[in-house]
């Protein structure tokens, strides 16, 4: 097994790569081809490629910090920018199907647990 170029214990180098990947995502959004997908998709694609080329590790303590602290902060910040009225208006029948499906799953869980108890 070959080890990655930047090891999981090299925190500063790994954080530099992660910050550079985030900057790459923002940079891509400046161009028409980059706006086709979000900057987050470009960031994820870049880190996937770097991990598969064994430049960065696939697991590292720095990733735990990202998932434990940065992602929970980023989700509400992204939702603050969302236009919920537009989402409800444009989702139409898909939203209704999702609500019916979700309610059916919840009802199935209650019925199943009542039958097994």
Coordinates of N, CA and C in Angstrom, one line a residue:
X1 N 0.8 -1.2 0.0 CA 0.0 0.0 0.0 C 0.9 1.2 0.0
X2 N 0.6 2.2 -0.8 CA 1.3 3.4 -0.9 C 0.7 4.4 0.0
X3 N 1.5 5.2 0.7 CA 1.1 6.2 1.6 C 0.8 7.5 0.8
X4 N -0.1 8.4 1.3 CA -0.3 9.7 0.6 C 0.9 10.6 0.7
X5 N 1.0 11.5 -0.2 CA 2.1 12.5 -0.2 C 2.0 13.3 1.1
X6 N 0.9 13.7 1.5 CA 0.7 14.5 2.7 C 0.0 13.5 3.7
X7 N 0.7 13.2 4.8 CA 0.2 12.3 5.8 C -0.9 12.8 6.6
X8 N -1.7 12.0 7.3 CA -2.8 12.5 8.1 C -2.3 13.2 9.4
X9 N -1.0 13.1 9.7 CA -0.5 13.8 10.9 C 0.1 15.2 10.5
X10 N 0.2 15.5 9.3 CA 0.7 16.8 8.8 C -0.5 17.8 8.7
X11 N -0.9 18.3 9.9 CA -2.1 19.1 10.0 C -2.0 20.4 9.1
X12 N -0.9 21.1 9.2 CA -0.8 22.4 8.5 C -0.9 22.2 7.0
X13 N -0.2 21.2 6.5 CA -0.2 21.0 5.1 C -1.6 20.6 4.6
X14 N -2.2 19.7 5.4 CA -3.6 19.3 5.1 C -4.6 20.4 5.1
X15 N -4.5 21.3 6.1 CA -5.4 22.4 6.2 C -5.1 23.4 5.1
X16 N -3.9 23.5 4.7 CA -3.5 24.4 3.5 C -4.2 23.9 2.2
X17 N -4.2 22.5 2.1 CA -4.8 21.9 0.9 C -6.3 22.1 0.9
X18 N -6.9 22.0 2.1 CA -8.4 22.1 2.3 C -8.8 23.6 2.0
X19 N -8.0 24.5 2.5 CA -8.3 25.9 2.3 C -8.1 26.3 0.8
X20 N -7.1 25.7 0.2 CA -6.9 26.0 -1.3 C -8.0 25.4 -2.1
X21 N -8.5 24.2 -1.7 CA -9.7 23.6 -2.4 C -10.9 24.5 -2.2
X22 N -11.1 25.1 -1.1 CA -12.3 26.0 -0.9 C -12.1 27.2 -1.8
X23 N -10.9 27.8 -1.8 CA -10.6 28.9 -2.7 C -10.8 28.5 -4.1
X24 N -10.5 27.3 -4.5 CA -10.7 26.9 -5.9 C -12.2 26.8 -6.2
X25 N -13.0 26.4 -5.2 CA -14.5 26.4 -5.4 C -15.0 27.8 -5.6
X26 N -14.6 28.7 -4.8 CA -15.0 30.1 -5.0 C -14.6 30.7 -6.3
X27 N -13.3 30.3 -6.7 CA -12.8 30.8 -8.0 C -13.6 30.3 -9.2
X28 N -14.0 29.0 -9.1 CA -14.7 28.4 -10.2 C -16.1 29.1 -10.4
X29 N -16.7 29.6 -9.4 CA -18.0 30.2 -9.5 C -17.9 31.5 -10.2
X30 N -16.8 32.1 -10.5 CA -16.6 33.3 -11.3 C -16.8 33.1 -12.7
X31 N -16.8 31.9 -13.2 CA -16.9 31.7 -14.7 C -18.2 30.9 -15.0
X32 N -18.7 31.1 -16.2 CA -19.9 30.4 -16.6 C -19.8 28.9 -16.5
X33 N -18.7 28.3 -16.8 CA -18.6 26.8 -16.7 C -18.6 26.4 -15.2
X34 N -18.1 27.3 -14.4 CA -18.1 27.0 -12.9 C -19.4 27.2 -12.2
X35 N -20.2 28.1 -12.8 CA -21.5 28.3 -12.2 C -22.5 27.2 -12.6
X36 N -22.2 26.4 -13.5 CA -23.1 25.3 -13.9 C -23.3 24.4 -12.7
X37 N -22.2 24.2 -11.9 CA -22.3 23.5 -10.7 C -21.9 24.4 -9.6
X38 N -22.2 24.1 -8.4 CA -21.9 25.0 -7.3 C -20.4 24.9 -6.9
X39 N -19.9 25.9 -6.2 CA -18.5 25.8 -5.8 C -18.2 24.6 -4.9
X40 N -19.2 24.2 -4.1 CA -19.0 23.1 -3.3 C -18.8 21.8 -4.1
X41 N -19.5 21.7 -5.2 CA -19.3 20.5 -6.0 C -17.8 20.5 -6.6
X42 N -17.3 21.7 -7.0 CA -16.0 21.7 -7.5 C -15.0 21.4 -6.4
X43 N -15.2 21.9 -5.2 CA -14.4 21.6 -4.0 C -14.3 20.1 -3.7
X44 N -15.5 19.5 -3.7 CA -15.6 18.1 -3.5 C -14.9 17.3 -4.5
X45 N -15.1 17.7 -5.8 CA -14.4 17.0 -6.9 C -12.9 17.1 -6.8
X46 N -12.4 18.3 -6.4 CA -11.0 18.4 -6.3 C -10.4 17.6 -5.2
X47 N -11.1 17.5 -4.0 CA -10.6 16.7 -2.9 C -10.7 15.2 -3.2
X48 N -11.7 14.8 -4.0 CA -11.8 13.4 -4.4 C -10.7 13.0 -5.3
X49 N -10.4 13.9 -6.2 CA -9.2 13.6 -7.1 C -7.9 13.6 -6.4
X50 N -7.7 14.5 -5.4 CA -6.5 14.5 -4.7 C -6.3 13.3 -3.8
X51 N -7.5 12.9 -3.2 CA -7.4 11.6 -2.4 C -7.1 10.4 -3.2
X52 N -7.8 10.3 -4.4 CA -7.6 9.2 -5.3 C -6.2 9.1 -5.9
X53 N -5.6 10.3 -6.1 CA -4.2 10.3 -6.6 C -3.2 10.2 -5.4
X54 N -3.6 9.9 -4.2 CA -2.8 9.7 -3.0 C -2.0 11.0 -2.7
X55 N -2.5 12.1 -2.9 CA -1.9 13.4 -2.5 C -2.3 13.7 -1.1
X56 N -3.5 13.6 -0.8 CA -4.0 13.8 0.6 C -4.6 12.5 1.1
X57 N -4.6 12.3 2.4 CA -5.1 11.0 2.9 C -6.6 10.9 2.9
X58 N -7.1 9.7 2.9 CA -8.6 9.5 2.8 C -9.2 9.7 4.2
X59 N -8.4 9.5 5.3 CA -8.9 9.8 6.6 C -7.8 10.5 7.4
X60 N -8.3 11.5 8.2 CA -7.3 12.3 8.9 C -8.1 13.0 10.0
X61 N -7.4 13.4 11.1 CA -8.1 14.1 12.2 C -8.6 15.5 11.8
X62 N -8.0 16.1 10.8 CA -8.5 17.4 10.3 C -9.9 17.3 9.7
X63 N -10.2 16.1 9.1 CA -11.5 15.9 8.5 C -12.6 15.8 9.6
X64 N -12.2 15.3 10.7 CA -13.1 15.2 11.9 C -13.5 16.6 12.3
X65 N -12.5 17.5 12.3 CA -12.8 18.9 12.7 C -13.7 19.6 11.7
X66 N -13.5 19.2 10.4 CA -14.4 19.8 9.4 C -15.9 19.3 9.6
X67 N -16.0 18.0 9.8 CA -17.4 17.4 10.0 C -18.0 17.8 11.3
X68 N -17.2 17.9 12.4 CA -17.8 18.2 13.7 C -18.1 19.7 13.9
X69 N -17.3 20.6 13.3 CA -17.5 22.0 13.6 C -17.9 22.9 12.4
X70 N -17.2 22.7 11.2 CA -17.5 23.5 10.1 C -18.8 23.2 9.3
X71 N -19.1 21.9 9.1 CA -20.3 21.6 8.4 C -21.5 22.0 9.2
X72 N -21.6 21.7 10.5 CA -22.8 22.2 11.2 C -23.0 23.7 11.2
X73 N -21.9 24.5 11.1 CA -22.1 25.9 10.9 C -22.5 26.3 9.5
X74 N -22.0 25.6 8.5 CA -22.2 25.9 7.1 C -23.6 25.7 6.7
X75 N -24.3 24.6 7.2 CA -25.6 24.3 6.8 C -26.6 25.4 7.1
X76 N -26.7 25.9 8.3 CA -27.6 27.0 8.5 C -27.3 28.3 7.7
X77 N -26.0 28.5 7.5 CA -25.6 29.7 6.7 C -26.1 29.5 5.3
X78 N -26.0 28.3 4.7 CA -26.6 28.1 3.4 C -28.1 28.3 3.3
X79 N -28.7 27.8 4.4 CA -30.2 27.9 4.4 C -30.7 29.3 4.6
X80 N -29.9 30.2 5.3 CA -30.3 31.6 5.4 C -30.4 32.2 4.0
X81 N -29.6 31.8 3.1 CA -29.7 32.3 1.7 C -30.8 31.7 0.9
X82 N -31.4 30.7 1.3 CA -32.4 30.0 0.5 C -33.7 30.8 0.6
X83 N -34.4 30.8 -0.6 CA -35.7 31.4 -0.7 C -36.8 30.3 -0.5
X84 N -37.2 30.2 0.7 CA -38.1 29.0 1.0 C -39.5 29.1 0.2
X85 N -40.0 30.3 0.0 CA -41.2 30.5 -0.8 C -41.0 30.0 -2.2
X86 N -39.9 30.3 -2.8 CA -39.6 29.9 -4.1 C -39.4 28.4 -4.2
X87 N -38.8 27.8 -3.2 CA -38.6 26.4 -3.2 C -39.9 25.6 -3.1
X88 N -40.8 26.1 -2.2 CA -42.1 25.5 -2.1 C -42.9 25.6 -3.4
X89 N -42.8 26.8 -4.0 CA -43.6 27.1 -5.2 C -43.1 26.2 -6.4
X90 N -41.8 26.1 -6.5 CA -41.2 25.4 -7.7 C -41.2 23.9 -7.5
X91 N -41.2 23.4 -6.2 CA -41.1 22.0 -6.0 C -42.4 21.3 -6.3
X92 N -43.6 22.0 -6.1 CA -44.9 21.5 -6.4 C -45.2 20.0 -6.1
X93 N -45.5 19.2 -7.1 CA -45.9 17.8 -6.8 C -44.8 17.0 -6.2
X94 N -43.5 17.3 -6.4 CA -42.4 16.6 -5.8 C -42.4 16.7 -4.3
X95 N -42.7 17.9 -3.8 CA -42.8 18.2 -2.4 C -43.9 17.4 -1.8
X96 N -45.1 17.4 -2.4 CA -46.2 16.7 -1.9 C -45.9 15.2 -1.9
X97 N -45.3 14.6 -2.9 CA -44.9 13.2 -2.9 C -43.9 12.9 -1.8
X98 N -43.0 13.8 -1.6 CA -42.0 13.6 -0.5 C -42.7 13.6 0.9
X99 N -43.6 14.5 1.1 CA -44.3 14.6 2.4 C -45.2 13.3 2.6
X100 N -45.9 12.9 1.6 CA -46.7 11.7 1.7 C -45.7 10.5 2.0
X101 N -44.6 10.4 1.3 CA -43.7 9.3 1.5 C -43.1 9.3 2.9
X102 N -42.7 10.5 3.4 CA -42.2 10.6 4.7 C -43.2 10.2 5.8
X103 N -44.4 10.7 5.6 CA -45.5 10.3 6.5 C -45.8 8.8 6.5
X104 N -45.7 8.2 5.3 CA -45.9 6.8 5.2 C -44.8 6.0 5.9
X105 N -43.6 6.4 5.8 CA -42.5 5.8 6.5 C -42.7 5.9 8.0
X106 N -43.0 7.1 8.5 CA -43.2 7.2 9.9 C -44.4 6.4 10.4
X107 N -45.5 6.4 9.7 CA -46.6 5.5 10.1 C -46.2 4.0 10.0
X108 N -45.4 3.6 9.1 CA -45.0 2.2 9.0 C -44.1 1.8 10.2
X109 N -43.3 2.8 10.6 CA -42.5 2.5 11.8 C -43.3 2.3 13.0
X110 N -44.3 3.1 13.2 CA -45.2 3.0 14.4 C -46.0 1.7 14.3
X111 N -46.6 1.4 13.1 CA -47.3 0.2 13.0 C -46.5 -1.1 13.2
X112 N -45.3 -1.0 12.6 CA -44.3 -2.2 12.7 C -43.9 -2.4 14.1
X113 N -43.6 -1.3 14.9 CA -43.2 -1.5 16.3 C -44.4 -1.9 17.1
X114 N -45.6 -1.5 16.8 CA -46.8 -1.9 17.6 C -47.0 -3.4 17.3
X115 N -46.8 -3.9 16.1 CA -47.0 -5.3 15.8 C -46.0 -6.2 16.4
X116 N -44.7 -5.7 16.6 CA -43.7 -6.5 17.1 C -43.6 -6.5 18.6
X117 N -44.3 -5.6 19.3 CA -44.3 -5.5 20.7 C -45.4 -6.3 21.3

